[in-house]
């Protein structure tokens, strides 16, 4: 009875006591005293009236950021709802301690948050903030807080949230999961639940499939020439484009085999879970060091993998793989690779 300080609790538990009855924690709380890992904190002081930073810096940093942002947002009349999406909100492959905090911010007016960055200081020490406004999308602010923790603030007019509520639909970003940090008007609570997975993917058209194949072989020939010249930086740039075409084919192949509702995630995430065993084994061979010979080896391995996947996918889709194009480009690459290099 009467034992309630953090130090006393730890001491008593170590002595086998597991039941306590004390007004100590709540009495201190009512008078503005907070127990932290660095000692007691008196939040009745005037300096804390506009301080939304975490109470204890040794707690879960991202959780602290969430709580700080939610507390601050409640004081902002223009901010009506904030939804957490991405890895922090999904149950399948949930985020880790280094995952970004992705926020969908719905406001009646968000221009004041785009014109400056001082408001970010309410949540902690800011290392940097990048403005990001891709064409056809709403503006974002990508903030890095002390410790390397990233928060993405994606701003939307409130009408976008109203649209989803009225249509009872979810945009793609919410499909794997979401939850509300702020819901002043109760609109987020009216959204349909997240299904936990994306909608089934579309089968590529003949034109899309042939374009992917053509772009791959076009790029492969260009990479072979750059390797021959010893232009290794350009080789890396060209290889990155090749890999984007290869990833498309990996996704199409997996869905052609398992069905178009099969989950291939995005951007190559969790690749070893959804690709076929032979592809998983080959993936270790398709990336090269900054070296001419190794670049040549990796290029041929990439070509072999793409060729197999494209042929098998074409067969399953009922398309005709352009074997003549493959043979012509492959012969040209072999001739270039076997000739004496520039240096």
Short mmCIF file of N, CA, C and O in Angstrom, two decimals, residues 104-239:
data_model
loop_
_atom_site.label_atom_id
_atom_site.label_comp_id
_atom_site.label_asym_id
_atom_site.label_seq_id
_atom_site.Cartn_x
_atom_site.Cartn_y
_atom_site.Cartn_z
N UNK A 104 -0.73 10.87 -44.37
CA UNK A 104 -1.64 11.54 -45.30
C UNK A 104 -2.37 12.61 -44.50
O UNK A 104 -3.17 12.29 -43.61
N UNK A 105 -2.08 13.87 -44.81
CA UNK A 105 -2.59 14.99 -44.02
C UNK A 105 -3.70 15.69 -44.80
O UNK A 105 -3.46 16.21 -45.90
N UNK A 106 -4.90 15.72 -44.23
CA UNK A 106 -6.05 16.34 -44.89
C UNK A 106 -6.37 17.66 -44.20
O UNK A 106 -6.54 17.70 -42.98
N UNK A 107 -6.45 18.71 -45.00
CA UNK A 107 -6.60 20.04 -44.42
C UNK A 107 -7.54 20.90 -45.25
O UNK A 107 -7.71 20.68 -46.45
N UNK A 108 -8.14 21.88 -44.59
CA UNK A 108 -8.94 22.87 -45.31
C UNK A 108 -8.03 23.87 -46.02
O UNK A 108 -8.41 24.44 -47.03
N UNK A 109 -6.82 24.04 -45.49
CA UNK A 109 -5.81 24.90 -46.12
C UNK A 109 -4.45 24.48 -45.58
O UNK A 109 -4.24 24.49 -44.38
N UNK A 110 -3.54 24.09 -46.48
CA UNK A 110 -2.23 23.62 -46.00
C UNK A 110 -1.08 24.48 -46.51
O UNK A 110 0.09 24.11 -46.36
N UNK A 111 -1.37 25.64 -47.10
CA UNK A 111 -0.30 26.46 -47.67
C UNK A 111 0.71 26.93 -46.63
O UNK A 111 1.90 27.04 -46.91
N UNK A 112 0.26 27.20 -45.41
CA UNK A 112 1.19 27.68 -44.40
C UNK A 112 2.24 26.63 -44.04
O UNK A 112 3.34 26.97 -43.61
N UNK A 113 1.93 25.36 -44.24
CA UNK A 113 2.88 24.30 -43.92
C UNK A 113 3.85 24.05 -45.08
O UNK A 113 4.85 23.37 -44.91
N UNK A 114 3.54 24.60 -46.23
CA UNK A 114 4.43 24.48 -47.39
C UNK A 114 5.38 25.67 -47.50
O UNK A 114 6.46 25.55 -48.07
N UNK A 115 4.97 26.79 -46.95
CA UNK A 115 5.77 28.02 -47.10
C UNK A 115 6.94 28.10 -46.14
O UNK A 115 7.85 28.90 -46.32
N UNK A 116 6.94 27.27 -45.11
CA UNK A 116 8.04 27.26 -44.15
C UNK A 116 8.17 25.90 -43.49
O UNK A 116 7.33 25.01 -43.69
N UNK A 117 9.21 25.76 -42.67
CA UNK A 117 9.44 24.47 -42.00
C UNK A 117 9.56 24.62 -40.48
O UNK A 117 9.85 23.64 -39.80
N UNK A 118 9.32 25.81 -39.96
CA UNK A 118 9.46 26.01 -38.52
C UNK A 118 8.55 25.08 -37.72
O UNK A 118 8.89 24.65 -36.61
N UNK A 119 7.38 24.75 -38.27
CA UNK A 119 6.42 23.91 -37.57
C UNK A 119 6.97 22.52 -37.28
O UNK A 119 6.53 21.85 -36.33
N UNK A 120 7.94 22.07 -38.07
CA UNK A 120 8.53 20.75 -37.84
C UNK A 120 9.30 20.69 -36.52
O UNK A 120 9.46 19.63 -35.93
N UNK A 121 9.78 21.86 -36.06
CA UNK A 121 10.54 21.91 -34.82
C UNK A 121 9.74 21.54 -33.59
O UNK A 121 10.32 21.24 -32.54
N UNK A 122 8.41 21.55 -33.69
CA UNK A 122 7.58 21.14 -32.56
C UNK A 122 7.76 19.66 -32.23
O UNK A 122 7.46 19.22 -31.12
N UNK A 123 8.23 18.88 -33.19
CA UNK A 123 8.28 17.43 -33.02
C UNK A 123 9.66 16.92 -32.64
O UNK A 123 9.80 15.75 -32.27
N UNK A 124 10.69 17.74 -32.75
CA UNK A 124 12.04 17.31 -32.44
C UNK A 124 13.05 18.05 -33.29
O UNK A 124 12.70 18.94 -34.09
N UNK A 125 14.31 17.68 -33.14
CA UNK A 125 15.39 18.31 -33.91
C UNK A 125 15.32 17.85 -35.36
O UNK A 125 15.31 16.65 -35.64
N UNK A 126 15.27 18.81 -36.28
CA UNK A 126 15.14 18.50 -37.70
C UNK A 126 16.51 18.60 -38.37
O UNK A 126 17.17 19.64 -38.30
N UNK A 127 16.94 17.52 -38.99
CA UNK A 127 18.20 17.55 -39.73
C UNK A 127 18.02 18.17 -41.11
O UNK A 127 18.84 18.93 -41.56
N UNK A 128 16.93 17.83 -41.77
CA UNK A 128 16.69 18.38 -43.10
C UNK A 128 15.23 18.16 -43.48
O UNK A 128 14.55 17.31 -42.92
N UNK A 129 14.78 18.97 -44.45
CA UNK A 129 13.43 18.81 -44.99
C UNK A 129 13.48 19.10 -46.48
O UNK A 129 13.98 20.15 -46.91
N UNK A 130 12.99 18.16 -47.28
CA UNK A 130 12.98 18.32 -48.72
C UNK A 130 11.56 18.54 -49.21
O UNK A 130 10.67 17.76 -48.90
N UNK A 131 11.35 19.62 -49.98
CA UNK A 131 10.04 19.76 -50.63
C UNK A 131 9.94 18.81 -51.81
O UNK A 131 10.92 18.62 -52.54
N UNK A 132 8.80 18.18 -51.98
CA UNK A 132 8.63 17.20 -53.04
C UNK A 132 7.22 17.36 -53.59
O UNK A 132 6.24 17.27 -52.86
N UNK A 133 7.13 17.62 -54.89
CA UNK A 133 5.82 17.85 -55.50
C UNK A 133 5.82 17.28 -56.92
O UNK A 133 5.93 18.01 -57.90
N UNK A 134 5.72 15.95 -57.03
CA UNK A 134 5.71 15.34 -58.35
C UNK A 134 4.50 15.76 -59.16
O UNK A 134 3.44 16.05 -58.61
N UNK A 135 4.67 15.81 -60.47
CA UNK A 135 3.59 16.24 -61.36
C UNK A 135 2.37 15.33 -61.17
O UNK A 135 2.50 14.11 -61.07
N UNK A 136 1.21 15.94 -61.09
CA UNK A 136 -0.02 15.17 -60.97
C UNK A 136 -0.33 14.68 -59.58
O UNK A 136 -1.25 13.89 -59.38
N UNK A 137 0.45 15.13 -58.59
CA UNK A 137 0.24 14.68 -57.21
C UNK A 137 0.20 15.88 -56.28
O UNK A 137 0.54 17.00 -56.66
N UNK A 138 -0.23 15.64 -55.06
CA UNK A 138 -0.28 16.70 -54.06
C UNK A 138 1.11 16.88 -53.43
O UNK A 138 1.95 15.98 -53.47
N UNK A 139 1.38 18.05 -52.85
CA UNK A 139 2.72 18.34 -52.31
C UNK A 139 3.07 17.51 -51.08
O UNK A 139 2.20 17.10 -50.32
N UNK A 140 4.36 17.31 -50.92
CA UNK A 140 4.88 16.57 -49.78
C UNK A 140 6.02 17.34 -49.14
O UNK A 140 6.69 18.15 -49.80
N UNK A 141 6.28 17.04 -47.88
CA UNK A 141 7.47 17.50 -47.19
C UNK A 141 8.12 16.28 -46.56
O UNK A 141 7.50 15.60 -45.74
N UNK A 142 9.35 16.00 -46.97
CA UNK A 142 10.08 14.82 -46.50
C UNK A 142 11.08 15.28 -45.46
O UNK A 142 12.08 15.93 -45.78
N UNK A 143 10.82 14.96 -44.21
CA UNK A 143 11.63 15.46 -43.09
C UNK A 143 12.45 14.34 -42.47
O UNK A 143 11.96 13.23 -42.27
N UNK A 144 13.71 14.67 -42.18
CA UNK A 144 14.59 13.77 -41.44
C UNK A 144 14.84 14.37 -40.07
O UNK A 144 15.37 15.48 -39.95
N UNK A 145 14.44 13.64 -39.04
CA UNK A 145 14.63 14.11 -37.67
C UNK A 145 15.89 13.48 -37.07
O UNK A 145 16.45 12.53 -37.62
N UNK A 146 16.33 14.03 -35.95
CA UNK A 146 17.55 13.57 -35.29
C UNK A 146 17.53 12.07 -35.11
O UNK A 146 16.51 11.49 -34.71
N UNK A 147 18.65 11.44 -35.43
CA UNK A 147 18.74 9.99 -35.36
C UNK A 147 18.49 9.31 -36.69
O UNK A 147 18.62 8.09 -36.82
N UNK A 148 18.12 10.12 -37.71
CA UNK A 148 17.89 9.56 -39.05
C UNK A 148 16.48 9.06 -39.28
O UNK A 148 16.25 8.27 -40.20
N UNK A 149 15.51 9.53 -38.50
CA UNK A 149 14.14 9.06 -38.61
C UNK A 149 13.37 9.96 -39.60
O UNK A 149 13.31 11.17 -39.43
N UNK A 150 12.75 9.32 -40.60
CA UNK A 150 12.11 10.06 -41.69
C UNK A 150 10.59 10.05 -41.54
O UNK A 150 9.99 9.01 -41.26
N UNK A 151 10.01 11.23 -41.74
CA UNK A 151 8.56 11.38 -41.75
C UNK A 151 8.17 12.05 -43.06
O UNK A 151 8.73 13.09 -43.42
N UNK A 152 7.23 11.46 -43.75
CA UNK A 152 6.73 12.00 -45.01
C UNK A 152 5.34 12.59 -44.77
O UNK A 152 4.40 11.87 -44.46
N UNK A 153 5.24 13.92 -44.90
CA UNK A 153 3.96 14.61 -44.76
C UNK A 153 3.40 14.84 -46.16
O UNK A 153 3.96 15.60 -46.94
N UNK A 154 2.32 14.16 -46.49
CA UNK A 154 1.69 14.26 -47.81
C UNK A 154 0.37 14.99 -47.63
O UNK A 154 -0.54 14.48 -46.97
N UNK A 155 0.28 16.21 -48.19
CA UNK A 155 -0.87 17.08 -47.93
C UNK A 155 -1.96 16.92 -49.00
O UNK A 155 -1.67 16.85 -50.20
N UNK A 156 -3.21 16.88 -48.53
CA UNK A 156 -4.37 16.75 -49.41
C UNK A 156 -5.46 17.72 -48.96
O UNK A 156 -5.61 17.98 -47.76
N UNK A 157 -6.25 18.20 -49.91
CA UNK A 157 -7.44 18.96 -49.50
C UNK A 157 -8.44 18.02 -48.83
O UNK A 157 -8.50 16.83 -49.14
N UNK A 158 -9.22 18.54 -47.90
CA UNK A 158 -10.18 17.72 -47.18
C UNK A 158 -11.16 17.04 -48.12
O UNK A 158 -11.69 15.96 -47.82
N UNK A 159 -11.38 17.63 -49.28
CA UNK A 159 -12.32 17.06 -50.25
C UNK A 159 -11.90 15.66 -50.70
O UNK A 159 -12.75 14.84 -51.07
N UNK A 160 -10.60 15.36 -50.67
CA UNK A 160 -10.14 14.02 -51.05
C UNK A 160 -10.60 12.97 -50.05
O UNK A 160 -10.96 11.85 -50.42
N UNK A 161 -10.58 13.30 -48.78
CA UNK A 161 -11.08 12.37 -47.77
C UNK A 161 -12.60 12.21 -47.89
O UNK A 161 -13.13 11.09 -47.80
N UNK A 162 -13.28 13.32 -48.13
CA UNK A 162 -14.73 13.27 -48.32
C UNK A 162 -15.09 12.39 -49.52
O UNK A 162 -16.08 11.64 -49.47
N UNK A 163 -14.30 12.48 -50.59
CA UNK A 163 -14.56 11.67 -51.79
C UNK A 163 -14.51 10.18 -51.45
O UNK A 163 -15.40 9.42 -51.85
N UNK A 164 -13.47 9.75 -50.73
CA UNK A 164 -13.36 8.33 -50.39
C UNK A 164 -14.49 7.88 -49.47
O UNK A 164 -14.99 6.75 -49.60
N UNK A 165 -14.90 8.76 -48.55
CA UNK A 165 -16.00 8.41 -47.65
C UNK A 165 -17.30 8.27 -48.43
O UNK A 165 -18.05 7.30 -48.25
N UNK A 166 -17.57 9.23 -49.30
CA UNK A 166 -18.83 9.22 -50.05
C UNK A 166 -18.90 8.05 -51.02
O UNK A 166 -19.96 7.44 -51.20
N UNK A 167 -17.77 7.70 -51.64
CA UNK A 167 -17.74 6.61 -52.61
C UNK A 167 -17.47 5.26 -51.96
O UNK A 167 -17.56 4.22 -52.61
N UNK A 168 -17.14 5.29 -50.66
CA UNK A 168 -16.81 4.06 -49.92
C UNK A 168 -15.74 3.25 -50.67
O UNK A 168 -15.89 2.04 -50.91
N UNK A 169 -14.67 3.96 -51.01
CA UNK A 169 -13.54 3.33 -51.69
C UNK A 169 -12.25 3.83 -51.07
O UNK A 169 -12.24 4.84 -50.35
N UNK A 170 -11.17 3.12 -51.34
CA UNK A 170 -9.85 3.50 -50.83
C UNK A 170 -8.89 3.65 -52.00
O UNK A 170 -8.90 2.83 -52.92
N UNK A 171 -8.06 4.68 -51.94
CA UNK A 171 -6.97 4.79 -52.90
C UNK A 171 -5.95 3.70 -52.61
O UNK A 171 -5.89 3.16 -51.50
N UNK A 172 -5.10 3.42 -53.60
CA UNK A 172 -4.17 2.29 -53.49
C UNK A 172 -3.30 2.34 -52.23
O UNK A 172 -3.00 1.30 -51.64
N UNK A 173 -2.89 3.52 -51.83
CA UNK A 173 -1.94 3.65 -50.72
C UNK A 173 -2.53 3.15 -49.39
O UNK A 173 -1.79 2.81 -48.46
N UNK A 174 -3.86 3.04 -49.30
CA UNK A 174 -4.51 2.61 -48.06
C UNK A 174 -4.82 1.11 -48.03
O UNK A 174 -5.24 0.59 -47.00
N UNK A 175 -4.63 0.43 -49.14
CA UNK A 175 -5.14 -0.94 -49.26
C UNK A 175 -4.47 -1.91 -48.31
O UNK A 175 -5.09 -2.85 -47.81
N UNK A 176 -3.18 -1.73 -48.04
CA UNK A 176 -2.46 -2.66 -47.15
C UNK A 176 -2.71 -2.33 -45.67
O UNK A 176 -2.36 -3.14 -44.80
N UNK A 177 -3.25 -1.17 -45.39
CA UNK A 177 -3.54 -0.82 -44.01
C UNK A 177 -3.40 0.67 -43.76
O UNK A 177 -2.63 1.35 -44.44
N UNK A 178 -4.15 1.16 -42.79
CA UNK A 178 -4.06 2.56 -42.38
C UNK A 178 -4.67 2.69 -40.99
O UNK A 178 -5.43 1.83 -40.54
N UNK A 179 -4.30 3.75 -40.29
CA UNK A 179 -4.99 4.10 -39.05
C UNK A 179 -4.89 5.60 -38.86
O UNK A 179 -4.04 6.28 -39.45
N UNK A 180 -5.79 6.14 -38.04
CA UNK A 180 -5.90 7.58 -37.88
C UNK A 180 -5.10 8.08 -36.69
O UNK A 180 -5.20 7.54 -35.58
N UNK A 181 -4.29 9.12 -36.93
CA UNK A 181 -3.66 9.86 -35.84
C UNK A 181 -4.57 11.00 -35.39
O UNK A 181 -4.54 11.41 -34.23
N UNK A 182 -5.35 11.50 -36.35
CA UNK A 182 -6.22 12.64 -36.09
C UNK A 182 -7.49 12.45 -36.91
O UNK A 182 -7.42 12.08 -38.09
N UNK A 183 -8.64 12.69 -36.29
CA UNK A 183 -9.90 12.55 -37.01
C UNK A 183 -10.92 13.48 -36.36
O UNK A 183 -11.86 13.05 -35.69
N UNK A 184 -10.74 14.78 -36.55
CA UNK A 184 -11.54 15.78 -35.86
C UNK A 184 -13.02 15.71 -36.24
O UNK A 184 -13.88 16.01 -35.41
N UNK A 185 -13.30 15.36 -37.47
CA UNK A 185 -14.68 15.38 -37.95
C UNK A 185 -15.30 13.99 -38.06
O UNK A 185 -16.42 13.84 -38.55
N UNK A 186 -14.55 12.96 -37.62
CA UNK A 186 -15.06 11.61 -37.67
C UNK A 186 -15.16 11.02 -39.06
O UNK A 186 -15.81 9.98 -39.25
N UNK A 187 -14.49 11.64 -40.03
CA UNK A 187 -14.58 11.15 -41.41
C UNK A 187 -13.77 9.88 -41.62
O UNK A 187 -14.20 8.96 -42.32
N UNK A 188 -12.56 9.83 -41.03
CA UNK A 188 -11.71 8.65 -41.21
C UNK A 188 -12.40 7.40 -40.68
O UNK A 188 -12.22 6.30 -41.23
N UNK A 189 -13.19 7.57 -39.63
CA UNK A 189 -13.90 6.42 -39.06
C UNK A 189 -14.97 5.87 -40.00
O UNK A 189 -15.43 4.74 -39.83
N UNK A 190 -15.35 6.66 -41.00
CA UNK A 190 -16.37 6.24 -41.96
C UNK A 190 -15.78 5.58 -43.21
O UNK A 190 -16.53 5.15 -44.08
N UNK A 191 -14.46 5.52 -43.29
CA UNK A 191 -13.82 4.87 -44.44
C UNK A 191 -14.01 3.35 -44.36
O UNK A 191 -14.09 2.79 -43.26
N UNK A 192 -14.03 2.68 -45.50
CA UNK A 192 -14.10 1.21 -45.46
C UNK A 192 -12.80 0.64 -44.91
O UNK A 192 -11.75 1.28 -44.99
N UNK A 193 -12.85 -0.55 -44.34
CA UNK A 193 -11.61 -1.16 -43.81
C UNK A 193 -10.66 -1.52 -44.95
O UNK A 193 -11.09 -1.78 -46.08
N UNK A 194 -9.38 -1.53 -44.63
CA UNK A 194 -8.37 -1.92 -45.62
C UNK A 194 -8.40 -3.43 -45.83
O UNK A 194 -8.45 -4.18 -44.85
N UNK A 195 -8.35 -3.89 -47.07
CA UNK A 195 -8.38 -5.34 -47.31
C UNK A 195 -7.08 -6.04 -46.93
O UNK A 195 -7.03 -7.26 -46.82
N UNK A 196 -6.00 -5.25 -46.76
CA UNK A 196 -4.71 -5.85 -46.39
C UNK A 196 -3.87 -6.29 -47.56
O UNK A 196 -2.76 -6.81 -47.38
N UNK A 197 -4.35 -6.10 -48.77
CA UNK A 197 -3.59 -6.44 -49.97
C UNK A 197 -4.09 -5.59 -51.12
O UNK A 197 -5.21 -5.05 -51.07
N UNK A 198 -3.29 -5.43 -52.17
CA UNK A 198 -3.70 -4.59 -53.29
C UNK A 198 -4.74 -5.29 -54.16
O UNK A 198 -4.98 -6.50 -54.01
N UNK A 199 -5.33 -4.53 -55.04
CA UNK A 199 -6.24 -5.12 -56.02
C UNK A 199 -5.44 -5.99 -56.98
O UNK A 199 -4.24 -5.78 -57.17
N UNK A 200 -6.06 -7.00 -57.60
CA UNK A 200 -5.34 -7.84 -58.56
C UNK A 200 -4.71 -7.01 -59.67
O UNK A 200 -5.29 -6.02 -60.13
N UNK A 201 -3.50 -7.40 -60.07
CA UNK A 201 -2.81 -6.68 -61.14
C UNK A 201 -3.41 -6.98 -62.50
O UNK A 201 -4.07 -8.01 -62.70
N UNK A 202 -3.19 -6.09 -63.43
CA UNK A 202 -3.68 -6.28 -64.79
C UNK A 202 -2.67 -7.07 -65.61
O UNK A 202 -1.45 -6.90 -65.48
N UNK A 203 -3.16 -7.93 -66.46
CA UNK A 203 -2.31 -8.65 -67.40
C UNK A 203 -1.77 -7.66 -68.43
O UNK A 203 -2.52 -6.83 -68.93
N UNK A 204 -0.48 -7.69 -68.74
CA UNK A 204 0.05 -6.74 -69.73
C UNK A 204 -0.53 -7.01 -71.10
O UNK A 204 -0.74 -8.16 -71.50
N UNK A 205 -0.80 -5.94 -71.83
CA UNK A 205 -1.26 -6.09 -73.20
C UNK A 205 -0.10 -6.57 -74.07
O UNK A 205 1.06 -6.55 -73.65
N UNK A 206 -0.41 -7.00 -75.28
CA UNK A 206 0.65 -7.41 -76.21
C UNK A 206 1.63 -6.26 -76.42
O UNK A 206 2.84 -6.45 -76.41
N UNK A 207 1.09 -5.05 -76.60
CA UNK A 207 1.96 -3.89 -76.85
C UNK A 207 2.87 -3.61 -75.66
O UNK A 207 4.06 -3.32 -75.83
N UNK A 208 2.32 -3.69 -74.45
CA UNK A 208 3.13 -3.44 -73.25
C UNK A 208 4.22 -4.49 -73.10
O UNK A 208 5.37 -4.18 -72.76
N UNK A 209 3.87 -5.73 -73.35
CA UNK A 209 4.84 -6.82 -73.24
C UNK A 209 5.95 -6.64 -74.27
O UNK A 209 7.15 -6.73 -73.93
N UNK A 210 5.60 -6.37 -75.52
CA UNK A 210 6.61 -6.21 -76.58
C UNK A 210 7.48 -4.98 -76.34
O UNK A 210 8.68 -5.00 -76.64
N UNK A 211 6.89 -3.92 -75.80
CA UNK A 211 7.68 -2.73 -75.50
C UNK A 211 8.73 -3.03 -74.43
O UNK A 211 9.88 -2.61 -74.54
N UNK A 212 8.35 -3.77 -73.40
CA UNK A 212 9.29 -4.14 -72.34
C UNK A 212 10.44 -4.97 -72.91
O UNK A 212 11.61 -4.73 -72.62
N UNK A 213 10.11 -5.96 -73.75
CA UNK A 213 11.13 -6.80 -74.36
C UNK A 213 12.05 -5.97 -75.25
O UNK A 213 13.28 -6.09 -75.19
N UNK A 214 11.47 -5.10 -76.07
CA UNK A 214 12.27 -4.28 -76.99
C UNK A 214 13.19 -3.33 -76.23
O UNK A 214 14.36 -3.17 -76.58
N UNK A 215 12.65 -2.69 -75.17
CA UNK A 215 13.47 -1.76 -74.38
C UNK A 215 14.60 -2.49 -73.68
O UNK A 215 15.70 -1.94 -73.53
N UNK A 216 14.34 -3.72 -73.24
CA UNK A 216 15.40 -4.47 -72.58
C UNK A 216 16.55 -4.74 -73.55
O UNK A 216 17.71 -4.48 -73.23
N UNK A 217 16.24 -5.26 -74.72
CA UNK A 217 17.31 -5.61 -75.66
C UNK A 217 17.99 -4.37 -76.23
O UNK A 217 19.20 -4.39 -76.49
N UNK A 218 17.26 -3.29 -76.38
CA UNK A 218 17.86 -2.02 -76.78
C UNK A 218 18.89 -1.60 -75.74
O UNK A 218 20.02 -1.20 -76.08
N UNK A 219 18.52 -1.67 -74.46
CA UNK A 219 19.43 -1.28 -73.39
C UNK A 219 20.59 -2.23 -73.22
O UNK A 219 21.70 -1.81 -72.87
N UNK A 220 20.35 -3.51 -73.43
CA UNK A 220 21.43 -4.49 -73.30
C UNK A 220 22.54 -4.22 -74.31
O UNK A 220 23.73 -4.31 -73.99
N UNK A 221 22.16 -3.90 -75.54
CA UNK A 221 23.16 -3.59 -76.57
C UNK A 221 23.95 -2.34 -76.20
O UNK A 221 25.18 -2.30 -76.34
N UNK A 222 23.25 -1.34 -75.70
CA UNK A 222 23.93 -0.11 -75.28
C UNK A 222 24.92 -0.38 -74.14
O UNK A 222 26.04 0.14 -74.13
N UNK A 223 24.53 -1.22 -73.18
CA UNK A 223 25.43 -1.56 -72.07
C UNK A 223 26.67 -2.30 -72.56
O UNK A 223 27.79 -2.06 -72.08
N UNK A 224 26.50 -3.21 -73.51
CA UNK A 224 27.65 -3.95 -74.05
C UNK A 224 28.66 -2.99 -74.67
O UNK A 224 29.89 -3.16 -74.51
N UNK A 225 28.19 -1.98 -75.38
CA UNK A 225 29.09 -1.00 -76.00
C UNK A 225 29.81 -0.18 -74.94
O UNK A 225 31.01 0.11 -75.06
N UNK A 226 29.09 0.19 -73.87
CA UNK A 226 29.71 0.98 -72.80
C UNK A 226 30.75 0.15 -72.04
O UNK A 226 31.78 0.68 -71.62
N UNK A 227 30.47 -1.13 -71.87
CA UNK A 227 31.46 -2.01 -71.22
C UNK A 227 32.70 -2.11 -72.07
O UNK A 227 33.84 -2.03 -71.58
N UNK A 228 32.51 -2.24 -73.37
CA UNK A 228 33.65 -2.34 -74.30
C UNK A 228 34.51 -1.07 -74.23
O UNK A 228 35.74 -1.12 -74.27
N UNK A 229 33.86 0.09 -74.09
CA UNK A 229 34.58 1.36 -74.00
C UNK A 229 35.23 1.55 -72.63
O UNK A 229 36.07 2.44 -72.45
N UNK A 230 34.79 0.78 -71.64
CA UNK A 230 35.29 0.99 -70.28
C UNK A 230 34.59 2.13 -69.57
O UNK A 230 35.09 2.65 -68.57
N UNK A 231 33.44 2.54 -70.07
CA UNK A 231 32.68 3.64 -69.50
C UNK A 231 31.79 3.09 -68.38
O UNK A 231 30.56 2.99 -68.51
N UNK A 232 32.43 2.75 -67.27
CA UNK A 232 31.76 1.95 -66.24
C UNK A 232 30.67 2.71 -65.49
O UNK A 232 29.69 2.10 -65.05
N UNK A 233 30.81 4.02 -65.34
CA UNK A 233 29.75 4.78 -64.67
C UNK A 233 28.47 4.73 -65.51
O UNK A 233 27.37 4.52 -64.99
N UNK A 234 28.63 4.91 -66.82
CA UNK A 234 27.46 4.83 -67.71
C UNK A 234 26.89 3.42 -67.73
O UNK A 234 25.68 3.22 -67.90
N UNK A 235 27.76 2.41 -67.56
CA UNK A 235 27.29 1.03 -67.50
C UNK A 235 26.33 0.87 -66.32
O UNK A 235 25.26 0.25 -66.44
N UNK A 236 26.70 1.43 -65.17
CA UNK A 236 25.83 1.32 -63.99
C UNK A 236 24.49 2.00 -64.24
O UNK A 236 23.44 1.50 -63.83
N UNK A 237 24.52 3.16 -64.89
CA UNK A 237 23.28 3.87 -65.19
C UNK A 237 22.42 3.05 -66.14
O UNK A 237 21.20 2.90 -65.93
N UNK A 238 23.03 2.53 -67.19
CA UNK A 238 22.28 1.71 -68.15
C UNK A 238 21.77 0.42 -67.53
O UNK A 238 20.65 -0.02 -67.83
N UNK A 239 22.57 -0.17 -66.66
CA UNK A 239 22.15 -1.42 -66.01
C UNK A 239 20.95 -1.19 -65.12
O UNK A 239 20.07 -2.07 -64.99
#
